[in-house]
Amino acid sequence: MDLLEALKEGRVAGINEKPTAHIETVMSHVLIYDEVVRKIYKNDREGVFLNLKDPIEKKNFYRDDFIWNQEVSPDIHKDLHGAHKDKNGNYTIAPFDETDDWFIEMKRIESEDTLFKRLHDETVTLPMIRHLAETQTKRLQQLTGKWLEHYDDLASIGLTELWRKRLDED
């Protein structure tokens, strides 16, 4: 049994619930629960900029993706978990650096009130667009300012190491 199946069957120690829905995307499996959403990247993705078949690249991708998404939307991206499979095939949640399988846990957002749903239903108003543009512009300015002073570091050491360096400074 792999981690996806274990999560779908509620067989990961500490996570005893089963998802209410499973959405498969090009790169991942998204499991929707009552309160949270858990995302697992596919192991077989390989492309020009990404090779999730390689365990080291996959681990780095999980970490970098989570760090960036949590920086952009900290209220949504809650945790990055490692998952350990023992010799009997049972999964437990474990520290990220001590495992070779991972998943991202996010806050569940009701799909009835998302921008995508409103665009699809053609219920987006000009004031909504104005508010969204202002909010996103402010957030991007905050992020840009926060990262701009470290731009040279970002280019030379990468996002993960830059994040660690910033955490050490705080």
Coordinates of N, CA and C in Angstrom, one line a residue:
M1 N 0.9 -1.2 0.0 CA 0.0 0.0 0.0 C 0.9 1.2 0.0
D2 N 0.6 2.2 -0.9 CA 1.3 3.5 -0.9 C 0.6 4.5 0.0
L3 N 1.3 5.7 0.2 CA 0.7 6.7 1.0 C -0.6 7.2 0.6
L4 N -0.8 7.3 -0.7 CA -2.1 7.8 -1.2 C -3.2 6.8 -0.8
E5 N -3.0 5.5 -1.0 CA -4.0 4.5 -0.6 C -4.2 4.5 0.9
A6 N -3.2 4.7 1.7 CA -3.3 4.7 3.1 C -4.1 5.9 3.6
L7 N -3.9 7.1 3.0 CA -4.7 8.2 3.4 C -6.1 8.1 2.9
K8 N -6.3 7.5 1.7 CA -7.7 7.3 1.2 C -8.5 6.3 2.1
E9 N -7.8 5.4 2.7 CA -8.4 4.4 3.6 C -8.4 4.7 5.0
G10 N -7.9 5.9 5.4 CA -7.8 6.3 6.8 C -6.9 5.5 7.6
R11 N -5.8 5.1 7.0 CA -4.8 4.1 7.6 C -3.5 4.8 7.9
V12 N -3.4 6.0 8.2 CA -2.2 6.7 8.6 C -2.4 7.0 10.1
A13 N -1.5 6.6 10.9 CA -1.6 6.8 12.4 C -1.8 8.3 12.6
G14 N -2.8 8.6 13.4 CA -3.1 10.0 13.7 C -4.1 10.7 12.7
I15 N -4.3 10.0 11.6 CA -5.3 10.5 10.7 C -6.3 9.4 10.5
N16 N -7.4 9.3 11.2 CA -8.3 8.2 11.2 C -9.5 8.4 10.3
E17 N -9.6 9.6 9.7 CA -10.7 9.9 8.8 C -10.4 9.6 7.4
K18 N -11.4 9.3 6.6 CA -11.3 9.1 5.2 C -11.7 10.3 4.5
P19 N -11.1 10.6 3.3 CA -11.5 11.8 2.6 C -12.9 11.6 2.0
T20 N -13.6 12.8 1.8 CA -14.9 12.8 1.2 C -14.8 12.9 -0.3
A21 N -13.7 13.3 -0.8 CA -13.5 13.4 -2.2 C -12.0 13.3 -2.6
H22 N -11.8 12.9 -3.8 CA -10.4 12.7 -4.3 C -10.4 13.4 -5.7
I23 N -9.5 14.3 -5.9 CA -9.3 15.0 -7.2 C -7.9 14.7 -7.6
E24 N -7.9 14.2 -8.9 CA -6.5 14.0 -9.5 C -6.2 15.1 -10.5
T25 N -5.1 15.7 -10.3 CA -4.6 16.7 -11.2 C -3.5 16.2 -12.0
V26 N -2.9 17.0 -12.9 CA -1.8 16.5 -13.7 C -0.6 16.1 -12.8
M27 N -0.4 16.9 -11.7 CA 0.8 16.7 -10.9 C 0.5 16.1 -9.5
S28 N -0.7 16.0 -9.1 CA -1.0 15.6 -7.7 C -2.3 14.9 -7.5
H29 N -2.4 14.4 -6.3 CA -3.7 13.9 -5.8 C -4.1 14.8 -4.7
V30 N -5.4 15.3 -4.7 CA -5.9 16.2 -3.7 C -7.0 15.4 -3.0
L31 N -6.8 15.2 -1.7 CA -7.8 14.5 -0.9 C -8.5 15.5 0.0
I32 N -9.9 15.6 -0.1 CA -10.7 16.5 0.6 C -11.3 15.9 1.8
Y33 N -11.1 16.4 3.0 CA -11.7 15.9 4.2 C -12.7 17.0 4.7
D34 N -13.3 16.7 5.8 CA -14.3 17.7 6.4 C -13.6 19.1 6.7
E35 N -12.5 19.1 7.3 CA -11.8 20.3 7.7 C -10.6 20.7 7.0
V36 N -9.9 19.7 6.4 CA -8.6 20.0 5.7 C -8.6 19.4 4.3
V37 N -7.5 19.7 3.6 CA -7.2 19.1 2.3 C -5.8 18.6 2.4
R38 N -5.5 17.4 1.9 CA -4.2 16.9 1.8 C -3.8 16.7 0.4
K39 N -2.6 17.1 0.0 CA -2.1 17.0 -1.3 C -0.8 16.2 -1.4
I40 N -0.8 15.2 -2.3 CA 0.3 14.4 -2.5 C 0.7 14.5 -4.0
Y41 N 2.0 14.8 -4.2 CA 2.5 14.9 -5.6 C 2.7 13.5 -6.2
K42 N 2.4 13.3 -7.4 CA 2.6 12.1 -8.1 C 4.1 11.8 -8.2
N43 N 4.4 10.5 -8.1 CA 5.8 10.1 -8.2 C 6.4 10.0 -9.6
D44 N 5.5 9.9 -10.5 CA 5.9 9.7 -11.9 C 6.0 10.9 -12.8
R45 N 6.0 12.1 -12.2 CA 6.1 13.3 -13.0 C 7.5 13.6 -13.3
E46 N 7.8 13.8 -14.6 CA 9.1 14.1 -15.1 C 9.0 15.0 -16.2
G47 N 9.7 16.1 -16.2 CA 9.6 17.1 -17.2 C 10.9 17.9 -17.3
V48 N 10.7 19.0 -18.1 CA 11.9 19.9 -18.3 C 12.4 20.5 -17.0
F49 N 11.6 20.9 -16.1 CA 12.0 21.6 -14.9 C 11.9 20.8 -13.7
L50 N 11.3 19.6 -13.8 CA 11.0 18.9 -12.6 C 11.1 17.4 -12.8
N51 N 11.6 16.6 -11.8 CA 11.7 15.2 -11.9 C 11.3 14.6 -10.6
L52 N 10.0 14.3 -10.4 CA 9.6 13.8 -9.1 C 9.9 12.3 -9.0
K53 N 10.5 11.7 -10.0 CA 10.9 10.3 -9.9 C 12.1 10.2 -9.0
D54 N 12.9 11.3 -9.0 CA 14.1 11.4 -8.2 C 13.8 11.8 -6.8
P55 N 14.1 10.9 -5.8 CA 13.6 11.2 -4.4 C 14.2 12.5 -3.8
I56 N 15.4 12.9 -4.2 CA 16.0 14.1 -3.7 C 15.3 15.3 -4.3
E57 N 15.1 15.3 -5.6 CA 14.3 16.4 -6.3 C 12.9 16.5 -5.7
K58 N 12.3 15.4 -5.5 CA 10.9 15.4 -5.0 C 10.9 16.0 -3.6
K59 N 11.8 15.6 -2.8 CA 11.8 16.2 -1.4 C 12.0 17.7 -1.5
N60 N 13.0 18.1 -2.3 CA 13.2 19.5 -2.4 C 12.0 20.3 -3.0
F61 N 11.4 19.7 -4.0 CA 10.2 20.3 -4.5 C 9.1 20.5 -3.5
Y62 N 8.8 19.4 -2.7 CA 7.8 19.5 -1.7 C 8.2 20.7 -0.7
R63 N 9.4 20.7 -0.3 CA 9.8 21.8 0.7 C 9.7 23.2 0.0
D64 N 10.2 23.3 -1.2 CA 10.2 24.7 -1.8 C 8.8 25.1 -2.1
D65 N 8.0 24.1 -2.6 CA 6.6 24.5 -3.0 C 5.8 24.9 -1.7
F66 N 6.0 24.1 -0.6 CA 5.3 24.5 0.6 C 5.7 25.8 1.1
I67 N 7.0 26.1 1.2 CA 7.5 27.3 1.7 C 6.9 28.5 0.9
W68 N 7.0 28.4 -0.4 CA 6.5 29.5 -1.2 C 5.0 29.7 -1.0
N69 N 4.2 28.6 -1.1 CA 2.8 28.7 -0.9 C 2.4 29.2 0.5
Q70 N 3.1 28.8 1.5 CA 2.8 29.2 2.8 C 3.1 30.7 3.0
E71 N 4.2 31.2 2.3 CA 4.5 32.6 2.3 C 3.4 33.4 1.6
V72 N 2.9 32.9 0.5 CA 1.8 33.6 -0.2 C 0.5 33.5 0.5
S73 N 0.2 32.4 1.0 CA -1.2 32.2 1.7 C -1.0 31.4 3.0
P74 N -0.5 32.0 4.0 CA -0.3 31.3 5.3 C -1.5 30.8 6.0
D75 N -2.7 31.4 5.7 CA -3.9 30.9 6.3 C -4.4 29.6 5.7
I76 N -3.9 29.3 4.5 CA -4.3 28.1 3.8 C -3.3 26.9 3.9
H77 N -2.1 27.2 3.6 CA -1.1 26.1 3.7 C -0.6 25.9 5.1
K78 N -1.0 24.9 5.8 CA -0.8 24.7 7.2 C 0.4 23.9 7.6
D79 N 0.7 22.8 6.9 CA 1.8 22.0 7.3 C 2.3 21.1 6.2
L80 N 3.6 20.8 6.3 CA 4.2 19.8 5.5 C 4.6 18.6 6.3
H81 N 4.0 17.5 6.0 CA 4.3 16.3 6.8 C 5.1 15.3 6.1
G82 N 5.9 14.6 6.9 CA 6.6 13.4 6.4 C 5.8 12.2 6.8
A83 N 5.9 11.2 6.0 CA 5.2 10.0 6.3 C 6.1 8.8 6.3
H84 N 6.2 8.0 7.3 CA 7.1 6.9 7.4 C 6.3 5.6 7.3
K85 N 6.8 4.7 6.4 CA 6.2 3.4 6.2 C 7.1 2.4 6.9
D86 N 6.5 1.7 7.9 CA 7.3 0.7 8.6 C 7.3 -0.7 7.8
K87 N 8.1 -1.6 8.4 CA 8.3 -2.9 7.7 C 7.0 -3.7 7.5
N88 N 5.9 -3.4 8.2 CA 4.6 -4.0 8.1 C 3.7 -3.2 7.1
G89 N 4.2 -2.1 6.6 CA 3.5 -1.4 5.6 C 2.5 -0.3 6.2
N90 N 2.7 -0.1 7.5 CA 1.8 0.9 8.2 C 2.5 2.3 8.2
Y91 N 1.7 3.3 8.0 CA 2.2 4.7 7.9 C 2.0 5.4 9.2
T92 N 3.0 6.2 9.5 CA 2.9 7.2 10.6 C 3.4 8.5 10.2
I93 N 2.9 9.6 10.8 CA 3.4 10.9 10.5 C 4.8 11.0 11.2
A94 N 5.8 11.6 10.5 CA 7.1 11.6 11.0 C 7.8 13.0 10.5
P95 N 8.9 13.4 11.2 CA 9.5 14.6 10.7 C 9.9 14.6 9.3
F96 N 9.8 15.7 8.6 CA 10.0 15.8 7.2 C 11.3 15.2 6.7
D97 N 12.4 15.6 7.4 CA 13.8 15.1 7.0 C 14.1 13.7 7.3
E98 N 13.2 13.0 8.0 CA 13.4 11.6 8.3 C 12.6 10.6 7.5
T99 N 12.0 11.1 6.4 CA 11.1 10.2 5.6 C 11.4 10.3 4.2
D100 N 10.8 9.5 3.4 CA 10.9 9.6 1.9 C 9.6 9.7 1.2
D101 N 8.5 10.1 2.0 CA 7.2 10.3 1.5 C 6.6 11.5 2.2
W102 N 5.8 12.3 1.5 CA 5.4 13.5 2.2 C 4.0 13.9 1.7
F103 N 3.3 14.8 2.4 CA 2.1 15.4 1.9 C 1.9 16.7 2.6
I104 N 1.2 17.6 1.9 CA 0.9 18.9 2.3 C -0.5 19.0 2.9
E105 N -0.7 19.6 4.0 CA -2.0 19.8 4.6 C -2.4 21.3 4.5
M106 N -3.6 21.5 4.0 CA -4.1 22.8 3.8 C -5.5 22.9 4.4
K107 N -5.9 24.2 4.7 CA -7.2 24.5 5.2 C -8.2 24.3 4.1
R108 N -9.3 23.6 4.4 CA -10.3 23.5 3.4 C -11.1 24.8 3.2
I109 N -11.3 25.1 1.9 CA -12.1 26.3 1.6 C -13.3 25.8 0.9
E110 N -14.4 26.3 1.3 CA -15.7 25.9 0.6 C -15.6 26.3 -0.9
S111 N -15.9 25.3 -1.7 CA -15.8 25.6 -3.2 C -16.9 26.5 -3.7
E112 N -17.9 26.7 -2.9 CA -19.0 27.5 -3.4 C -18.7 29.0 -3.4
D113 N -17.6 29.4 -2.7 CA -17.3 30.8 -2.7 C -15.9 31.1 -3.0
T114 N -15.5 30.6 -4.2 CA -14.1 30.8 -4.7 C -14.2 31.7 -5.9
L115 N -13.0 32.3 -6.2 CA -13.0 33.1 -7.5 C -13.3 32.2 -8.7
F116 N -12.7 31.0 -8.7 CA -13.0 30.2 -9.9 C -14.5 29.9 -10.1
K117 N -15.2 29.6 -9.0 CA -16.6 29.4 -9.0 C -17.4 30.6 -9.5
R118 N -17.0 31.8 -8.9 CA -17.7 33.0 -9.3 C -17.4 33.3 -10.8
L119 N -16.2 33.1 -11.3 CA -15.9 33.3 -12.7 C -16.8 32.4 -13.6
H120 N -16.8 31.2 -13.2 CA -17.6 30.2 -13.9 C -19.1 30.6 -14.0
D121 N -19.6 31.0 -12.9 CA -21.0 31.4 -12.8 C -21.3 32.8 -13.2
E122 N -20.2 33.5 -13.6 CA -20.3 34.9 -14.1 C -21.0 35.8 -13.1
T123 N -20.5 35.7 -11.8 CA -21.0 36.5 -10.7 C -20.0 37.4 -10.1
V124 N -18.9 37.6 -10.9 CA -17.8 38.5 -10.4 C -18.2 39.9 -10.8
T125 N -18.1 40.8 -9.8 CA -18.5 42.2 -10.0 C -17.2 43.0 -10.1
L126 N -17.3 44.2 -10.6 CA -16.2 45.2 -10.7 C -15.6 45.5 -9.3
P127 N -16.4 45.8 -8.3 CA -15.8 46.0 -7.0 C -15.1 44.8 -6.5
M128 N -15.5 43.6 -6.8 CA -14.8 42.4 -6.4 C -13.4 42.3 -7.0
I129 N -13.4 42.6 -8.3 CA -12.1 42.6 -9.1 C -11.2 43.6 -8.5
R130 N -11.7 44.8 -8.3 CA -10.9 45.9 -7.7 C -10.3 45.5 -6.4
H131 N -11.2 44.9 -5.5 CA -10.7 44.5 -4.2 C -9.6 43.4 -4.3
L132 N -9.9 42.4 -5.1 CA -8.9 41.4 -5.3 C -7.6 41.9 -5.8
A133 N -7.6 42.8 -6.8 CA -6.4 43.4 -7.4 C -5.6 44.2 -6.3
E134 N -6.3 45.0 -5.5 CA -5.7 45.8 -4.5 C -5.1 44.8 -3.4
T135 N -5.8 43.8 -3.0 CA -5.3 42.9 -2.0 C -4.1 42.2 -2.5
Q136 N -4.1 41.6 -3.7 CA -3.0 40.9 -4.2 C -1.8 41.8 -4.5
T137 N -2.0 43.0 -4.9 CA -0.9 43.9 -5.2 C -0.2 44.2 -3.9
K138 N -1.0 44.5 -2.8 CA -0.3 44.8 -1.5 C 0.5 43.6 -1.0
R139 N -0.1 42.4 -1.2 CA 0.6 41.2 -0.7 C 1.8 40.9 -1.5
L140 N 1.8 41.1 -2.8 CA 3.0 40.9 -3.6 C 4.0 42.0 -3.3
Q141 N 3.6 43.2 -3.0 CA 4.6 44.2 -2.7 C 5.3 43.8 -1.3
Q142 N 4.5 43.3 -0.4 CA 5.1 42.8 0.9 C 6.1 41.7 0.6
L143 N 5.7 40.8 -0.2 CA 6.6 39.6 -0.5 C 7.8 40.1 -1.2
T144 N 7.6 40.9 -2.2 CA 8.8 41.4 -3.0 C 9.7 42.2 -2.1
G145 N 9.2 43.0 -1.3 CA 10.1 43.8 -0.4 C 10.8 42.8 0.6
K146 N 10.2 41.8 1.0 CA 10.7 40.9 2.0 C 11.9 40.1 1.3
W147 N 11.7 39.7 0.0 CA 12.6 38.9 -0.6 C 13.7 39.6 -1.4
L148 N 13.3 40.9 -1.8 CA 14.2 41.6 -2.7 C 15.6 41.8 -2.1
E149 N 15.7 42.1 -0.8 CA 17.0 42.3 -0.1 C 17.8 41.1 -0.1
H150 N 17.2 39.9 -0.4 CA 17.9 38.6 -0.4 C 18.0 38.1 -1.8
Y151 N 17.8 38.9 -2.9 CA 17.7 38.4 -4.2 C 19.0 37.7 -4.6
D152 N 20.1 38.3 -4.4 CA 21.4 37.7 -4.7 C 21.5 36.3 -4.1
D153 N 21.1 36.2 -2.8 CA 21.2 34.9 -2.1 C 20.3 33.9 -2.7
L154 N 19.1 34.4 -3.2 CA 18.1 33.4 -3.8 C 18.7 32.8 -5.0
A155 N 19.4 33.6 -5.8 CA 20.0 33.1 -7.1 C 21.1 32.1 -6.8
S156 N 21.9 32.4 -5.7 CA 23.1 31.5 -5.5 C 22.8 30.3 -4.6
I157 N 21.9 30.4 -3.6 CA 21.7 29.3 -2.7 C 20.3 28.6 -2.8
G158 N 19.4 29.2 -3.5 CA 18.1 28.6 -3.7 C 17.1 29.0 -2.6
L159 N 15.8 28.7 -2.9 CA 14.7 29.1 -2.0 C 14.8 28.4 -0.7
T160 N 15.1 27.1 -0.6 CA 15.0 26.4 0.7 C 16.1 27.0 1.6
E161 N 17.3 27.1 1.1 CA 18.4 27.6 2.0 C 18.2 29.1 2.4
L162 N 17.6 29.9 1.4 CA 17.3 31.2 1.8 C 16.3 31.3 2.9
W163 N 15.3 30.4 2.8 CA 14.2 30.4 3.8 C 14.9 30.0 5.2
R164 N 15.7 29.0 5.2 CA 16.4 28.6 6.5 C 17.2 29.8 7.0
K165 N 17.9 30.5 6.1 CA 18.7 31.6 6.5 C 17.9 32.7 7.2
R166 N 16.7 33.0 6.5 CA 15.8 34.0 7.1 C 15.2 33.6 8.4
L167 N 14.9 32.3 8.6 CA 14.4 31.8 9.8 C 15.4 32.0 10.9
D168 N 16.7 31.7 10.6 CA 17.8 31.9 11.6 C 18.0 33.3 12.0
E169 N 17.7 34.2 11.1 CA 17.9 35.7 11.4 C 16.8 36.2 12.3
D170 N 15.6 35.6 12.1 CA 14.4 36.1 12.9 C 14.4 35.7 14.4

